[in-house]
Short mmCIF file of C-alpha atoms in Angstrom, two decimals:
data_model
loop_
_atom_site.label_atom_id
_atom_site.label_comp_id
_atom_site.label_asym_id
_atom_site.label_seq_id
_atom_site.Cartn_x
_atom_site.Cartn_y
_atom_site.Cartn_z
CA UNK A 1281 93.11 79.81 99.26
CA UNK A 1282 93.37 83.68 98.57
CA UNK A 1283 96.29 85.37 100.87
CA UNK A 1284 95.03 87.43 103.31
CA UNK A 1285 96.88 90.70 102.25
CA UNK A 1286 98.25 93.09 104.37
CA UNK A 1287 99.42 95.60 102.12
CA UNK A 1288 102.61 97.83 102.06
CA UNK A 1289 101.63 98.96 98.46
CA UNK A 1290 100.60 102.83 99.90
CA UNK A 1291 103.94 103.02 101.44
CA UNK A 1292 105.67 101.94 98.68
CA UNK A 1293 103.54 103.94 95.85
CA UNK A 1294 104.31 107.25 98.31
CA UNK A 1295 108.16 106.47 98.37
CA UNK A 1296 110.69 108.37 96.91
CA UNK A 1297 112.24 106.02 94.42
CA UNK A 1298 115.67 105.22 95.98
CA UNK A 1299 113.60 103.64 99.29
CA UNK A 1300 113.49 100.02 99.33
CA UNK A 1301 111.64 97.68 102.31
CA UNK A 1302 113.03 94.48 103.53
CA UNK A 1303 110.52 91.49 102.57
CA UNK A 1304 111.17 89.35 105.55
CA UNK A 1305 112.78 85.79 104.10
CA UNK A 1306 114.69 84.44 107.21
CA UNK A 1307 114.63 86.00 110.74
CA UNK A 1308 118.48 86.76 112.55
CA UNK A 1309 117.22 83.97 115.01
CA UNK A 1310 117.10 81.61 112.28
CA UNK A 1311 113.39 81.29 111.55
CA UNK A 1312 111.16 81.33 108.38
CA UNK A 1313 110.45 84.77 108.19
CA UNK A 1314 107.62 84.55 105.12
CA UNK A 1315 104.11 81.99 104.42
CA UNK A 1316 104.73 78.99 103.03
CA UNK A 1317 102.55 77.17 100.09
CA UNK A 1318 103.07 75.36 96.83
CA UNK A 1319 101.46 75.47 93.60
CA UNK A 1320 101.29 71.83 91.35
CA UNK A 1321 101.72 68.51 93.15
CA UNK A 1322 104.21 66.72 95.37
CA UNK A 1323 105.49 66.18 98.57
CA UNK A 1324 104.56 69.51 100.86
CA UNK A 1325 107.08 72.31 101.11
CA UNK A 1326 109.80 72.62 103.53
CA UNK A 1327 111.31 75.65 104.01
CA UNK A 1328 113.91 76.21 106.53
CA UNK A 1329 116.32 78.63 107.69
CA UNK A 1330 119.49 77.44 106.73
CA UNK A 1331 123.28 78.84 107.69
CA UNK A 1332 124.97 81.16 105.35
CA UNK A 1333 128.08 82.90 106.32
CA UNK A 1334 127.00 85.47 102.92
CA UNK A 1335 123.82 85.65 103.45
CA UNK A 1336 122.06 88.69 105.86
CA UNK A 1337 122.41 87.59 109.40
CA UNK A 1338 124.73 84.74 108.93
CA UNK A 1339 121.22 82.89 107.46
CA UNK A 1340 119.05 82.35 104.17
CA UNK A 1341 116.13 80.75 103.40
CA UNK A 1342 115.68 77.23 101.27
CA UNK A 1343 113.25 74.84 100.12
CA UNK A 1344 114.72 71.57 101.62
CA UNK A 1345 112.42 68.63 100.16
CA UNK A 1346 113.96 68.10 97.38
CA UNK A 1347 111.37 66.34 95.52
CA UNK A 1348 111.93 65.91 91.94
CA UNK A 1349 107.91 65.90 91.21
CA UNK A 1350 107.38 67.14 87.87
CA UNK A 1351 104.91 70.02 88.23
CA UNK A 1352 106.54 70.52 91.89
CA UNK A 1353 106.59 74.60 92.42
CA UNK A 1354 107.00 75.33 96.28
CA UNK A 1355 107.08 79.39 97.65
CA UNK A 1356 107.36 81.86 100.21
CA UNK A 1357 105.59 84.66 100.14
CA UNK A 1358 105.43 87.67 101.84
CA UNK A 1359 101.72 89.34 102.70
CA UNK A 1360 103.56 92.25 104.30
CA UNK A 1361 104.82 92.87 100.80
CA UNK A 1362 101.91 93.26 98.22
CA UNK A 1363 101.87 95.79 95.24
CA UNK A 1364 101.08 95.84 91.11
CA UNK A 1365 103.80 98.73 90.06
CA UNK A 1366 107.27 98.11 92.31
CA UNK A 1367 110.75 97.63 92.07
CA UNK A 1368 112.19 94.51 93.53
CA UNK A 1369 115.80 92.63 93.71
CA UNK A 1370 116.41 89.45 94.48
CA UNK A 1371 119.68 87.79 96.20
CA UNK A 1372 119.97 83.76 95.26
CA UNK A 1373 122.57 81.31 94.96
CA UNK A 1374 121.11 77.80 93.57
CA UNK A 1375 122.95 75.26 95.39
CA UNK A 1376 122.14 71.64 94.15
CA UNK A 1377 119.33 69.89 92.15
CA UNK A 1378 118.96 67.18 89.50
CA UNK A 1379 115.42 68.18 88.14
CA UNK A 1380 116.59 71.78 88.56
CA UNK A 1381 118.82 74.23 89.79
CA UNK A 1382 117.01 77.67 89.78
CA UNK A 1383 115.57 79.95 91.97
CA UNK A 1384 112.89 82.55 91.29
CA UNK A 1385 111.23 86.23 92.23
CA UNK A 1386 107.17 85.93 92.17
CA UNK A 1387 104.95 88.62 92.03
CA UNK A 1388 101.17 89.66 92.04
CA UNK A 1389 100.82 86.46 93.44
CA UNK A 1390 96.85 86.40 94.50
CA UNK A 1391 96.36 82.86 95.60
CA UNK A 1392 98.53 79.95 94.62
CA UNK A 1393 97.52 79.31 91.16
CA UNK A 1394 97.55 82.49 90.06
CA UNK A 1395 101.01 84.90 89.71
CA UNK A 1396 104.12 85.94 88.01
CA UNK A 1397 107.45 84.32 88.49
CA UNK A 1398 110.56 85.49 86.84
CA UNK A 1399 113.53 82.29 87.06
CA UNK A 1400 116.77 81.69 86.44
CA UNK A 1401 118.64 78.48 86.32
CA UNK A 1402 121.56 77.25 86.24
CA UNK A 1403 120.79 73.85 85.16
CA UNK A 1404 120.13 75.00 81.67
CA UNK A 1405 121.36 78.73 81.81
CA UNK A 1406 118.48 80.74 80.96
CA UNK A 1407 116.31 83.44 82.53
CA UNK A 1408 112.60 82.97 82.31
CA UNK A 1409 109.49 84.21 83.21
CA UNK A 1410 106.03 82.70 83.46
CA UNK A 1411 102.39 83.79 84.24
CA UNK A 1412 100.43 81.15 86.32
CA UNK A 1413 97.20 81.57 86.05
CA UNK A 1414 95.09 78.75 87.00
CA UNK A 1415 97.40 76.98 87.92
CA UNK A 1416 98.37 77.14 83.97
CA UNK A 1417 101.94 78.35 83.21
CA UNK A 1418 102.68 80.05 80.22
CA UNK A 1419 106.17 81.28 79.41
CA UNK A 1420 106.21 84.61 78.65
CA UNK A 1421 110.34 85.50 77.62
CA UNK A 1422 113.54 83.54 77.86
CA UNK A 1423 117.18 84.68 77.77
CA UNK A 1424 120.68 82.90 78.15
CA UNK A 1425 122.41 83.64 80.74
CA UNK A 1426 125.66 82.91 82.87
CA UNK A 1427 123.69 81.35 85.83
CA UNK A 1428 126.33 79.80 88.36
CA UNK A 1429 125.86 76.75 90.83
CA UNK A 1430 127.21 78.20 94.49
CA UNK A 1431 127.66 81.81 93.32
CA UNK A 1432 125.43 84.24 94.27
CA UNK A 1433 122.94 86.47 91.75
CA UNK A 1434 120.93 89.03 91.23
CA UNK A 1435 117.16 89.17 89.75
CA UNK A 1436 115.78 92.11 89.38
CA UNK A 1437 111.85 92.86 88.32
CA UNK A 1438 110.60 96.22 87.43
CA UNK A 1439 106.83 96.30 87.31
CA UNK A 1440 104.67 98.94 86.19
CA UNK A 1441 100.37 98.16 85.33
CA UNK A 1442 100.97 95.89 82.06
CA UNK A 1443 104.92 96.50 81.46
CA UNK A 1444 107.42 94.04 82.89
CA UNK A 1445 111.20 94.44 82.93
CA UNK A 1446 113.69 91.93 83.95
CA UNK A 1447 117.45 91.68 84.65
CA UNK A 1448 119.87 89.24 85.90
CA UNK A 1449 123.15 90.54 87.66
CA UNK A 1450 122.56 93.94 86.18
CA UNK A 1451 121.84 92.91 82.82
CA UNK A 1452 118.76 93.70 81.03
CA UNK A 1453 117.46 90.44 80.09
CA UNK A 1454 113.79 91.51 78.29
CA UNK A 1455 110.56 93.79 78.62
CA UNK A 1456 107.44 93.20 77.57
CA UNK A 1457 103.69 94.10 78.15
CA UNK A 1458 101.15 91.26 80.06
CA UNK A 1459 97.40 92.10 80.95
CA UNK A 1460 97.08 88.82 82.21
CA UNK A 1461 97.70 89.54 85.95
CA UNK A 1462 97.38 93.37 86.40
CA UNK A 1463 96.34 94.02 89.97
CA UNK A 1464 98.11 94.13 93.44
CA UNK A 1465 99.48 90.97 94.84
CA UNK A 1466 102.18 89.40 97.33
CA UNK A 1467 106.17 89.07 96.59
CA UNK A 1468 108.14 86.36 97.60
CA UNK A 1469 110.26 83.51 96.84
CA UNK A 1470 109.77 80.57 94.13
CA UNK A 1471 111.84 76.95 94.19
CA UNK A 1472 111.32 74.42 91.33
CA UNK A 1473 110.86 70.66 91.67
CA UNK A 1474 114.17 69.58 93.70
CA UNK A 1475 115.90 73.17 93.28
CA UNK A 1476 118.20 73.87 96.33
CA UNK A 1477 119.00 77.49 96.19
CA UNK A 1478 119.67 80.13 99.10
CA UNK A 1479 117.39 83.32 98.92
CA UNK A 1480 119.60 86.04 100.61
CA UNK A 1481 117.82 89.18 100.54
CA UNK A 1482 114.26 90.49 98.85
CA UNK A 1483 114.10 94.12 98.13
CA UNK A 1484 111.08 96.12 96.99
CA UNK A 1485 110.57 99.87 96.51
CA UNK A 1486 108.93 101.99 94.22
CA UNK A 1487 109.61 101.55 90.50
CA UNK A 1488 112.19 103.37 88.75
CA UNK A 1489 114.54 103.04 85.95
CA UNK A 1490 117.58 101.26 86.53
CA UNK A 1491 120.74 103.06 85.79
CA UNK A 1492 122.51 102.73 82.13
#
C-alpha cells in the first residue's frame, strides 16, 4: 500500500533553516499520534502510548509486541511529515529486547517496502543505516557507538537529493551519497524485531549544517 501523502515538504523547503515542525508521535492525551504498519513478517504491530515522566507530555511512543521474528521491522510514520531534502532529530531511549535493542529514524519512506532507516542499537553498539527497497535491505554505513539501554539519545539525519549525513548524540557518525531512493517520502519511527525503545520527540526542518 502507497501512503497517502499529505505533504509539509513546501513548508519546510520555504523555512528559514533554524524552524523545525513537530512530527506528531504520541498525543498529550496519551494516544498514537502517527500510522502504523510493518515491513517483513510477524505478529502485527502494536504501538501504544506509553508513560514517560522524560518524555514530551509526560508520554512516548513504543512498539509493544515484542516479537522476536527475524525479519520483524514494525513503524510509525507520519504522512503530515513528507520531504526528500530535510533536517530531522530524533529523541529515543531503547528500553529492553533480546533480538534487539535499537530504535530508528526512517525516511522517504513511499510504501512499506521501500525507505531509508538510519538505527542505532544498543544491543551491539553500532549506528547503521539501511535502504529498503523492495522490501530488500541493504546496509549502507556502520559506526560504533556508545548506545545506552534506559538513557536517552539523539539521531540526527541530514538529507539533501543523493547526500546523506548522520549523527548520534551530536557526533558525526558518516556521509555518503545514495540514488537509490531520491524522491519525497514520509518520516517516522522504526522498531526492530522485539526492540522496546521510547521515541520522545521527532523534529524536522529544513536542512542545514550542523554546528562544528
Amino acid at each position: 500500500m502507497r501512503f497517502p501523502f499529505l505533504a509539509i515538504l513546501a513548508i519546510v523547503a520555504a523555512a528559514p533553516a533554524h524552524a523545525q515542525f513537530v512530527v506528531p508521535l504520541a498525543t498529550s492525551d496519551g494516544r498514537v499520534g502517527c500510522i502504523q504498519g510493518m515491513t517483513g513478517i510477524g505478529r502485527p504491530p502494536g504501538w501504544q502510548a506509553v508513560r514517560d515522566a522524560e518524555a514530551p507530555g509526560g508520554w512516548a511512543l513504543a512498539e509493544t509486541t515484542r516479537d522476536s521474528t527475524d525479519l520483524h521491522f514494525p513503524f510509525c510514520i507520519s504522512t503530515d511529515a513528507t520531504a526528500r531534502d530535510f533536517d530531522a532529530t530524533l529523541r529515543f531511549k531503547p528500553v529492553s529486547g533480546t533480538r534487539e535493542q535499537a530504535g530508528g529514524l526512517m525516511f522517504r519512506a513511499w510504501d512499506a517496502t521501500d525507505y531509508f532507516v538510519a538505527r542505532a542499537s544498543a544491543l551491539d553498539g553500532t549506528v547503521k543505516l539501511y535502504r529498503m527497497i523492495g522490501g530488500r535491505r541493504a546496509q549502507l554505513a556502520t559506526k560504533d557507538a556508545k548506545v545506552t539501554l534506559g538513557q536517552w539519545h539523539e539521531l540526527r539525519v541530514l538529507a539533501a537529493d543523493k547526500r546523506i549525513e548522520v549523527y548520534f548524540d551530536g557526533t558525526a557518525m558518516f556521509a555518503l551519497e545514495d540514488r537509490g531512493i531520491i524522491r519525497p517520502g514520509a518520516i517516522g519511527v522504526w522498531s526492530p524485531a522485539d526492540s522496546v525503545t521510547h521515541f520522545g520527540s521527532l523534529l524536522v526542518g529544513s536542512p542545514s549544517p550542523p554546528a562544528r
